[in-house]
Structure formats: C-alpha cells, structure tokens
Short mmCIF file of C-alpha atoms in Angstrom, two decimals:
data_model
loop_
_atom_site.label_atom_id
_atom_site.label_comp_id
_atom_site.label_asym_id
_atom_site.label_seq_id
_atom_site.Cartn_x
_atom_site.Cartn_y
_atom_site.Cartn_z
CA MET V 624 7.13 -3.82 -42.09
CA LEU V 625 4.85 -4.39 -39.13
CA GLY V 626 7.75 -5.86 -37.24
CA PHE V 627 9.87 -2.81 -37.94
CA ARG V 628 7.16 -0.50 -36.68
CA ALA V 629 6.68 -2.59 -33.53
CA ASP V 630 10.40 -2.43 -32.88
CA ARG V 631 10.40 1.31 -33.31
CA LEU V 632 7.46 1.70 -30.94
CA ARG V 633 9.12 -0.49 -28.36
CA ALA V 634 12.26 1.61 -28.70
CA ASP V 635 10.19 4.77 -28.24
CA MET V 636 8.64 3.34 -25.11
CA ASN V 637 11.96 2.30 -23.66
CA ARG V 638 13.48 5.66 -24.44
CA LEU V 639 10.62 7.47 -22.71
CA LEU V 640 10.82 5.17 -19.70
CA ALA V 641 14.58 5.64 -19.48
CA LEU V 642 14.11 9.40 -19.59
CA LEU V 643 11.49 9.32 -16.84
CA PHE V 644 13.74 7.17 -14.66
CA HIS V 645 16.69 9.38 -15.32
CA GLN V 646 14.68 12.45 -14.36
CA GLY V 647 13.53 10.73 -11.19
CA VAL V 648 9.91 11.12 -12.26
CA LEU V 649 9.47 7.37 -11.89
CA ASP V 650 11.27 4.91 -9.66
CA GLU V 651 11.61 1.12 -9.48
CA GLN V 652 8.12 0.70 -8.02
CA PHE V 653 6.78 1.49 -11.49
CA LEU V 654 8.79 -1.42 -12.82
CA GLN V 655 7.28 -3.58 -10.12
CA LEU V 656 3.81 -2.63 -11.37
CA GLN V 657 4.79 -3.59 -14.90
CA GLN V 658 5.87 -6.98 -13.63
CA LEU V 659 2.40 -7.52 -12.23
CA GLN V 660 0.87 -7.12 -15.68
CA ASP V 661 0.36 -10.23 -17.77
CA GLU V 662 -2.23 -11.99 -19.94
CA SER V 663 -4.56 -12.43 -16.98
CA SER V 664 -4.39 -8.72 -16.24
CA PRO V 665 -3.14 -7.05 -19.43
CA ASN V 666 -4.10 -3.49 -18.52
CA PHE V 667 -3.08 -3.60 -14.91
CA VAL V 668 -0.64 -0.70 -15.02
CA SER V 669 -2.96 1.70 -16.81
CA GLU V 670 -5.84 0.69 -14.55
CA VAL V 671 -3.88 1.44 -11.40
CA VAL V 672 -2.49 4.64 -12.85
CA ASN V 673 -5.94 5.85 -13.86
CA ILE V 674 -7.20 5.24 -10.33
CA TYR V 675 -4.16 7.17 -9.12
CA PHE V 676 -5.00 10.09 -11.43
CA GLN V 677 -8.56 10.25 -10.12
CA GLU V 678 -7.48 10.10 -6.48
CA SER V 679 -4.72 12.63 -6.99
CA GLU V 680 -6.84 15.18 -8.77
CA ARG V 681 -9.38 15.02 -5.99
CA LEU V 682 -6.65 15.52 -3.38
CA LEU V 683 -5.05 18.37 -5.30
CA LYS V 684 -8.38 20.10 -5.57
CA ASN V 685 -8.90 19.70 -1.82
CA LEU V 686 -5.44 21.05 -1.09
CA ARG V 687 -6.03 24.12 -3.19
CA ALA V 688 -9.40 24.70 -1.52
CA LEU V 689 -7.79 24.45 1.92
CA LEU V 690 -5.13 26.98 1.01
CA ILE V 691 -7.58 29.47 -0.41
CA GLU V 692 -9.17 29.51 3.03
CA ARG V 693 -7.45 32.64 4.34
CA ASP V 694 -8.80 32.84 7.86
CA LEU V 695 -8.44 29.38 9.28
CA THR V 696 -6.20 27.17 7.22
CA ASP V 697 -6.73 23.57 8.28
CA TYR V 698 -3.16 22.34 8.25
CA LYS V 699 -4.07 19.06 9.84
CA LYS V 700 -6.44 18.20 7.05
CA MET V 701 -3.80 19.30 4.60
CA GLY V 702 -1.38 16.88 6.22
CA ASN V 703 -3.90 14.06 5.85
CA HIS V 704 -4.41 14.76 2.16
CA LEU V 705 -0.67 14.93 1.68
CA ASN V 706 -0.15 11.62 3.44
CA GLN V 707 -2.68 10.03 1.12
CA LEU V 708 -1.10 11.53 -1.95
CA MET V 709 2.35 10.56 -0.76
CA GLY V 710 1.25 7.00 -0.16
CA SER V 711 -0.40 6.45 -3.50
CA SER V 712 2.41 8.21 -5.36
CA SER V 713 4.91 5.91 -3.73
CA SER V 714 2.77 2.90 -4.61
CA ILE V 715 2.93 3.62 -8.33
CA GLY V 716 6.51 4.83 -8.35
CA ALA V 717 5.73 8.53 -8.82
CA ASN V 718 8.94 9.53 -7.14
CA ARG V 719 9.09 13.25 -7.80
CA VAL V 720 5.47 13.85 -6.88
CA ARG V 721 6.07 12.00 -3.62
CA ASN V 722 9.14 14.08 -2.83
CA VAL V 723 7.27 17.32 -3.39
CA CYS V 724 4.59 16.05 -1.01
CA ILE V 725 7.22 15.55 1.66
CA ALA V 726 8.45 19.12 1.32
CA PHE V 727 4.87 20.36 1.20
CA ARG V 728 4.04 18.45 4.37
CA ALA V 729 7.01 20.03 6.17
CA ASN V 730 5.61 23.43 5.32
CA SER V 731 2.14 22.54 6.54
CA GLU V 732 3.55 21.27 9.83
CA GLN V 733 5.14 24.65 10.35
CA ASN V 734 1.85 26.32 9.45
CA ASN V 735 3.78 28.12 6.73
CA ARG V 736 1.07 29.25 4.35
CA ALA V 737 3.35 30.92 1.84
CA GLY V 738 5.56 27.85 1.76
CA CYS V 739 2.50 25.66 1.26
CA LEU V 740 1.30 27.76 -1.65
CA ARG V 741 4.67 27.51 -3.32
CA ALA V 742 4.78 23.77 -2.71
CA LEU V 743 1.30 23.37 -4.17
CA GLU V 744 2.39 25.12 -7.36
CA VAL V 745 5.34 22.76 -7.70
CA LEU V 746 3.15 19.78 -6.87
CA GLU V 747 0.58 20.66 -9.52
CA HIS V 748 3.31 21.17 -12.06
CA GLU V 749 4.98 17.85 -11.25
CA TYR V 750 1.67 16.05 -11.33
CA CYS V 751 0.80 17.51 -14.75
CA TYR V 752 4.13 16.50 -16.14
CA LEU V 753 3.79 12.97 -14.78
CA LYS V 754 0.29 12.62 -16.14
CA SER V 755 1.18 13.80 -19.64
CA LYS V 756 4.23 11.53 -19.79
CA LEU V 757 2.32 8.49 -18.60
CA HIS V 758 -0.42 9.17 -21.13
CA GLU V 759 2.26 9.31 -23.79
CA LEU V 760 3.61 6.00 -22.54
CA PHE V 761 0.21 4.32 -22.64
CA GLN V 762 -0.43 5.67 -26.13
CA ILE V 763 2.77 4.17 -27.46
CA GLU V 764 1.93 0.91 -25.69
CA GLN V 765 -1.53 0.85 -27.21
CA GLN V 766 -0.17 1.45 -30.70
CA ARG V 767 2.33 -1.31 -30.19
CA VAL V 768 -0.35 -3.72 -29.01
CA LEU V 769 -2.65 -2.90 -31.90
CA GLY V 770 0.19 -3.33 -34.32
CA ALA V 771 0.94 -6.74 -32.83
CA GLY V 772 -2.46 -7.99 -33.99
CA VAL V 773 -4.70 -7.24 -31.04
CA ARG V 774 -3.50 -9.92 -28.67
CA TYR V 775 -4.84 -7.88 -25.80
CA PRO V 776 -8.27 -6.31 -25.38
CA MET V 777 -8.60 -2.63 -26.22
CA GLN V 778 -7.36 -0.40 -23.50
CA GLN V 779 -10.33 0.90 -21.56
CA ASN V 780 -10.46 4.55 -20.76
CA MET J 1227 -15.70 5.95 -2.32
CA ALA J 1228 -19.32 5.59 -3.31
CA ARG J 1229 -18.61 4.62 -6.87
CA ASN J 1230 -16.31 1.79 -5.96
CA PRO J 1231 -17.52 -1.45 -4.45
CA ILE J 1232 -16.29 -1.88 -0.93
CA PHE J 1233 -15.74 -5.58 -1.37
CA SER J 1234 -13.60 -6.25 -4.35
CA ARG J 1235 -14.68 -9.86 -4.55
CA ARG J 1236 -17.62 -8.72 -6.61
CA ARG J 1237 -15.23 -7.39 -9.21
CA ARG J 1238 -13.15 -10.50 -8.94
CA SER J 1239 -15.98 -12.73 -10.03
CA ASP J 1240 -15.77 -11.07 -13.46
CA GLN J 1241 -12.22 -12.22 -13.80
CA LEU J 1242 -12.71 -15.84 -12.83
CA ASP J 1243 -11.74 -17.11 -16.25
CA ALA J 1244 -8.43 -15.35 -16.08
CA LEU J 1245 -7.76 -16.81 -12.67
CA ASP J 1246 -8.21 -20.42 -13.72
CA ARG J 1247 -4.53 -21.02 -13.34
CA PHE J 1248 -4.73 -20.37 -9.60
CA PRO J 1249 -5.80 -23.23 -7.33
CA THR J 1250 -9.26 -22.87 -5.86
CA SER J 1251 -9.12 -25.74 -3.43
CA ASP J 1252 -9.74 -25.47 0.29
CA SER J 1253 -6.03 -25.19 0.90
CA GLU J 1254 -6.01 -21.83 -0.82
CA VAL J 1255 -5.23 -19.01 1.53
CA HIS J 1256 -7.77 -16.27 2.08
CA VAL J 1257 -6.43 -12.85 2.91
CA LEU J 1258 -8.34 -9.86 4.16
CA ALA J 1259 -6.66 -6.66 2.98
CA VAL J 1260 -7.47 -3.37 4.68
CA ASP J 1261 -6.44 -0.04 3.19
CA ASP J 1262 -8.23 3.26 2.74
CA SER J 1263 -6.38 4.01 -0.51
CA LEU J 1264 -7.97 2.50 -3.60
CA VAL J 1265 -4.63 2.60 -5.41
CA ASP J 1266 -3.02 0.56 -2.65
CA ARG J 1267 -5.94 -1.85 -2.41
CA THR J 1268 -5.68 -2.50 -6.13
CA VAL J 1269 -1.98 -3.15 -5.94
CA ILE J 1270 -2.05 -5.36 -2.85
CA GLU J 1271 -4.93 -7.32 -4.29
CA ARG J 1272 -2.95 -8.04 -7.43
CA LEU J 1273 0.15 -8.94 -5.46
CA LEU J 1274 -1.81 -11.38 -3.31
CA ARG J 1275 -3.60 -12.99 -6.24
CA LEU J 1276 -0.29 -13.52 -7.99
CA THR J 1277 0.79 -15.51 -4.94
CA ALA J 1278 -2.32 -17.68 -5.23
CA CYS J 1279 -4.34 -16.10 -2.46
CA ARG J 1280 -8.00 -15.30 -2.45
CA VAL J 1281 -8.42 -11.68 -1.51
CA THR J 1282 -11.13 -9.66 0.12
CA ALA J 1283 -10.26 -5.97 0.21
CA VAL J 1284 -12.00 -3.46 2.46
CA ASP J 1285 -11.42 0.22 2.91
CA SER J 1286 -11.47 0.63 6.69
CA GLY J 1287 -10.85 -1.05 10.02
CA ILE J 1288 -14.55 -0.85 10.84
CA ARG J 1289 -15.48 -2.71 7.69
CA ALA J 1290 -12.78 -5.24 8.42
CA LEU J 1291 -14.30 -5.91 11.83
CA GLN J 1292 -17.73 -6.16 10.26
CA TYR J 1293 -16.44 -8.67 7.77
CA LEU J 1294 -14.80 -10.66 10.54
CA GLY J 1295 -18.03 -10.63 12.47
CA LEU J 1296 -16.65 -8.73 15.44
CA GLN J 1297 -18.86 -5.69 15.07
CA ASP J 1298 -21.95 -7.85 15.25
CA GLU J 1299 -20.52 -9.73 18.20
CA THR J 1300 -20.91 -13.06 16.45
CA ASN J 1301 -17.23 -13.75 17.03
CA SER J 1302 -16.13 -15.93 14.23
CA GLN J 1303 -13.17 -16.46 11.97
CA VAL J 1304 -15.58 -16.86 9.12
CA GLY J 1305 -16.48 -13.83 7.07
CA PHE J 1306 -20.16 -13.50 6.45
CA ASP J 1307 -19.75 -14.89 2.96
CA GLY J 1308 -18.48 -18.09 4.49
CA LEU J 1309 -14.76 -17.91 3.92
CA LYS J 1310 -12.28 -18.45 6.70
CA VAL J 1311 -9.73 -15.66 6.90
CA ASP J 1312 -6.16 -16.92 7.03
CA MET J 1313 -4.37 -13.63 7.23
CA ILE J 1314 -5.09 -9.96 7.62
CA ILE J 1315 -2.91 -7.34 6.02
CA THR J 1316 -3.64 -3.78 6.97
CA ASP J 1317 -2.35 -0.29 6.40
CA TYR J 1318 -1.24 1.52 9.55
CA CYS J 1319 -2.41 5.05 8.76
CA MET J 1320 -6.12 5.09 8.13
CA PRO J 1321 -8.78 7.61 9.08
CA GLY J 1322 -11.06 6.47 11.88
CA MET J 1323 -9.54 3.26 13.12
CA THR J 1324 -5.81 2.93 12.52
CA GLY J 1325 -4.21 -0.37 11.59
CA TYR J 1326 -2.74 -0.52 15.06
CA GLU J 1327 -6.17 -0.19 16.66
CA LEU J 1328 -7.52 -2.85 14.34
CA LEU J 1329 -4.62 -5.11 15.33
CA LYS J 1330 -5.43 -4.63 19.00
CA LYS J 1331 -9.10 -5.43 18.49
CA ILE J 1332 -8.22 -8.61 16.64
CA LYS J 1333 -5.71 -9.74 19.23
CA GLU J 1334 -8.18 -9.02 22.01
CA SER J 1335 -10.75 -11.31 20.43
CA SER J 1336 -10.58 -14.89 21.58
CA THR J 1337 -11.74 -16.22 18.24
CA LEU J 1338 -9.75 -13.97 15.95
CA ARG J 1339 -6.42 -13.51 17.65
CA GLU J 1340 -4.87 -16.56 16.01
CA ILE J 1341 -5.16 -14.91 12.62
CA PRO J 1342 -1.78 -13.49 11.63
CA VAL J 1343 -1.90 -9.75 11.13
CA VAL J 1344 0.60 -7.90 8.99
CA ILE J 1345 0.96 -4.14 9.12
CA MET J 1346 1.94 -1.97 6.16
CA SER J 1347 3.17 1.56 6.47
CA SER J 1348 4.84 4.12 4.27
CA GLU J 1349 6.66 5.47 7.33
CA ASN J 1350 9.68 3.48 8.43
CA VAL J 1351 9.58 4.21 12.14
CA VAL J 1352 11.29 1.90 14.62
CA ALA J 1353 9.02 2.76 17.52
CA ARG J 1354 5.95 2.15 15.41
CA ILE J 1355 7.27 -1.18 14.20
CA ASP J 1356 8.10 -2.20 17.76
CA ARG J 1357 4.70 -1.24 19.01
CA CYS J 1358 2.98 -3.30 16.36
CA LEU J 1359 5.15 -6.33 16.92
CA GLU J 1360 4.59 -6.04 20.67
CA GLU J 1361 0.88 -6.03 20.07
CA GLY J 1362 1.21 -9.28 18.17
CA ALA J 1363 1.65 -8.31 14.55
CA GLU J 1364 3.25 -11.02 12.52
CA ASP J 1365 5.28 -8.72 10.34
CA PHE J 1366 5.65 -5.14 9.30
CA ILE J 1367 6.07 -4.13 5.67
CA VAL J 1368 7.32 -0.75 4.59
CA LYS J 1369 5.42 0.54 1.59
CA PRO J 1370 5.53 0.46 -1.35
CA VAL J 1371 4.76 -3.24 -1.14
CA LYS J 1372 6.58 -5.48 -3.57
CA LEU J 1373 5.99 -8.99 -4.82
CA SER J 1374 8.94 -10.24 -2.77
CA ASP J 1375 7.30 -8.90 0.42
CA VAL J 1376 4.08 -10.75 -0.30
CA LYS J 1377 5.85 -13.94 -1.26
CA ARG J 1378 7.62 -13.88 2.08
CA LEU J 1379 4.29 -13.60 3.88
CA ARG J 1380 2.92 -16.55 1.97
CA GLU J 1381 5.58 -18.67 3.58
CA TYR J 1382 4.29 -17.77 7.05
CA MET J 1383 0.77 -18.80 6.17
CA VAL J 1384 1.60 -22.06 4.48
CA GLY J 1385 3.91 -23.07 7.31
CA ASP J 1386 1.33 -22.43 10.00
CA GLU J 1387 -1.40 -24.23 8.14
CA LYS J 1388 0.69 -27.32 7.70
CA THR J 1389 1.90 -27.59 11.26
CA GLY J 1390 -1.10 -25.98 12.93
CA ASN J 1391 1.25 -24.23 15.32
CA GLU J 1392 -0.04 -21.60 17.60
CA ARG J 1393 1.90 -18.44 17.06
CA SER J 1394 4.12 -17.98 20.07
CA GLY J 1395 5.58 -14.87 21.55
CA ILE J 1396 9.04 -16.11 20.64
CA ASN J 1397 8.93 -14.74 17.10
CA LYS J 1398 7.96 -11.39 18.52
CA ARG J 1399 10.87 -11.27 20.92
CA LYS J 1400 13.38 -12.43 18.35
CA LEU J 1401 12.30 -9.74 15.94
CA ARG J 1402 12.96 -7.13 18.56
CA GLU J 1403 16.52 -8.19 19.28
CA PRO J 1404 19.21 -5.93 17.89
CA CYS J 1405 21.07 -8.77 16.18
CA ASP J 1406 19.71 -9.50 12.77
CA GLN J 1407 17.25 -12.30 12.39
CA PRO J 1408 16.96 -13.31 8.73
CA SER J 1409 13.21 -13.53 8.98
CA SER J 1410 12.86 -10.18 10.59
CA SER J 1411 11.89 -7.46 8.25
CA PRO J 1412 14.40 -6.90 5.51
CA SER J 1413 11.98 -4.12 4.94
CA ILE J 1414 13.18 -2.13 7.93
CA SER J 1415 16.82 -2.00 6.96
CA SER J 1416 16.67 1.59 5.74
CA PRO J 1417 17.39 4.34 8.25
CA ALA J 1418 14.55 4.87 10.65
CA SER J 1419 13.46 7.71 12.85
CA SER J 1420 11.44 7.81 16.03
CA ASP J 1421 7.89 8.91 16.47
CA SER J 1422 6.29 9.95 19.67
CA SER J 1423 2.58 9.21 19.44
CA PRO J 1424 0.27 6.43 18.34
CA SER J 1425 -1.43 8.59 15.73
CA CYS J 1426 0.02 9.19 12.31
CA PRO J 1427 2.05 12.37 12.28
CA SER J 1428 5.16 12.59 10.16
CA PRO J 1429 8.16 11.16 11.95
CA SER J 1430 10.19 13.82 13.71
CA SER J 1431 13.77 13.23 12.83
CA SER J 1432 16.22 13.26 15.64
CA PRO J 1433 19.80 12.40 14.71
CA SER J 1434 20.65 10.54 17.89
CA ASP J 1435 17.50 8.45 17.80
CA SER J 1436 17.85 7.45 14.20
CA LEU J 1437 21.22 5.87 14.86
CA GLN J 1438 19.76 3.45 17.37
CA SER J 1439 19.05 -0.05 16.23
CA THR J 1440 17.84 -1.15 19.65
CA PRO J 1441 14.36 -0.16 20.77
CA SER J 1442 14.33 3.58 21.11
CA SER J 1443 14.02 5.01 24.55
CA SER J 1444 11.66 7.75 23.52
CA GLU J 1445 8.81 5.28 23.33
CA PRO J 1446 7.34 3.67 26.42
CA SER J 1447 7.99 0.19 25.06
CA SER J 1448 9.32 -2.25 27.57
CA PRO J 1449 13.00 -3.21 27.37
CA MET J 1450 13.81 -6.61 25.97
CA SER J 1451 14.82 -8.17 29.25
CA THR J 1452 11.37 -7.70 30.72
CA PRO J 1453 9.31 -10.82 30.09
CA GLN J 1454 6.33 -10.24 27.84
CA SER J 1455 3.12 -10.35 29.81
CA ASP J 1456 1.34 -12.49 27.28
CA GLY J 1457 3.26 -15.44 25.99
CA SER J 1458 0.28 -17.27 24.62
CA LYS J 1459 -0.25 -15.29 21.40
#
C-alpha cells in the first residue's frame, strides 16, 4: 500500500515536472540542480529555490518602486535589478521568468516606461506561477519522502 | 546581505559530517568563489564541493582582495584563515568591482598572479571573453554553470599542481585562434554578439558582428599576429 502511494506520488511529480518543461517554465538547468542533490545535501534544490524566491521578491519590489517613480525613472538601476534577476533565474532554470526579464530590459534600455510597466505585470505573473508550481513540486516531494519512512530530514522552511 | 554570512565556510563547518567522503588532505584544492548573487554562490559552492574542492565564497571583488590579503598590502597567496588559494572563480558582472577588474588586480600582483582565475558570465560576448583571456584569465564559463564546466576546471588545477608549471601565454593565444581548440571553451559555442564597453550593459546585437568567429574589430583588442606584451603569465 505504501509502495503504491509512493509510486503515485512519484508519478505526480514527474507529470508536474514534464508539464513545467513542456511549458518552458523550467529548463535543463533545473535538472542539473536536482543532480546536485544527494544524501549529503538532501534539500539542496529547495534550499536554492527558497533563496531564489527571497532574492526575486526583493528585486520585484524594487522594480515596482522604481516604476512608480513618475518624475525620474532610474532605468539604469532597473537594468541592474533585471540583470540580477535574469542571472539567478537562469541559474535555477527558471526559463520563462528569465525571458521576460530580457524583454523587460529591452524596454528599460529604450526608456520606455509604458513598456516596462507591461513587462513588470507579465514578470510578476510568471514569477507567481513559477513559485506556486515549485511549491506544489516540493510538497509532493515531501509527501513522498515521508511516505518512504523518513530517510531524509524534514524539509526546512 | 546582512543576514547571510559573507564567508560560507562558517556554514560549511556544520556540514562536516556529510563531507566525510571528500578528501581533506593537503592535496585538496581550495577555490575562492566570487559572486554577488547568493543563489549563484550557493550553486557554485555545491558544484565545487562535488568535485572535491574546498570552497570559500565571497560576495564581492573587494572582499576577495581582502581575503587574498591584497587590500591590506600583505601580499600573500594565503587567505587570512591560513589556506592557500588554488583557483579563483569570479562572476564578471558585479556592482563595485567587476570580475574583470578583480582579474586585473590579481594579475598585477606579483604574489597572486600565478593563481588561475576563471570568469563566469551570463552574457556570451566574444569581445568580453577575449578581453578576459587577454588579461590572463584561465577560462571563461557562460552561466548557468554546470557540473561538467566545473569538472573541466578541476583538470586544470590538478595538472598544474602536479607539474608545477607556470602558466604561459601560449594557452591564451591558442584560445584566441579561430580554429577550434578542444580545450577552449565549449561554453562559447553558442552565437555571440559584440559589446562595446568594459562595463556590463546588455550586448548590442549587430548581425555582421555576431557572425564573426575571429576577434571582433569593434573592440580595441590586438590582432592575433601581434606578439603579446607579457609572455610570462
């Protein structure tokens, strides 16, 4: 019975991953991160992703604050934030978020405020989607691990 | 970054039990990783540890120089916690001091310039790569960094330690030739564009430039036939 449930959870996880790859939400760099996880670092992926969430939310907040600034929009600073977000997104395999950053950055280089605002909306939406899907993934993983008899320590959060 | 320790070795000491399977002898390679992104530092640290390296990760070029003892002008290859640094791997785009500027400072130092420096960048820009290699960088990795990239670097370090060879300018020149050298950067095989300044703007794409595989003419880098001024690196 336990085995059956574990199989079903694994299937759920694989299905979700396949969907995210198919949608281009994640790319092969995410797989690379998974390969770096093992008994000596059993929560590596979720640790890195949680750091990514914290960094990204800070950057998104800064971007929104810069765009609200009507009089003197600091496009250079915006570019810096975007470069950071692009870099970390690429490092965890957050492909769609990274691509939106690229388009966003093009708008900021042209000092196109309206374009930037639109890009920020898309970016926030993509980020939210990514975050909710990754949380779902980690939840399934945690259930699977617990069901397997707690071979790994509890996932810290 | 106040909540995160600057030097990750403190965190690492909590994981010593898990790292028992990695050798801790003197022959173990010690790498200094420099990156302003905590995400990237975490990943590169893990990649390096999986290839049996000791890692010290810092978040800026300034801190890297402090660690190497350059800031205090006590020029030494030994970090202040007593470990010799065998390789430095640094991000290119960082606020304050860029990876390129850090590279220059290291290569200008008589005591540190033998340390191989590897540059990482998310931008695949031929002119940038050339500039770094010209300045003496050992290799250039396009982000995101993978395990295969790091494993390749490990081979450089082990080789040099065993033979004790001084890094010559020959590797540099070979990497810049248009014909493919197997050791030169599989990481720069994707289409590249040119950039026009040493800072970190986004690369401006120019169709004619991106088709070039030889050093682009938009950058003031010297043509290959001109002998390098410093052959002793």
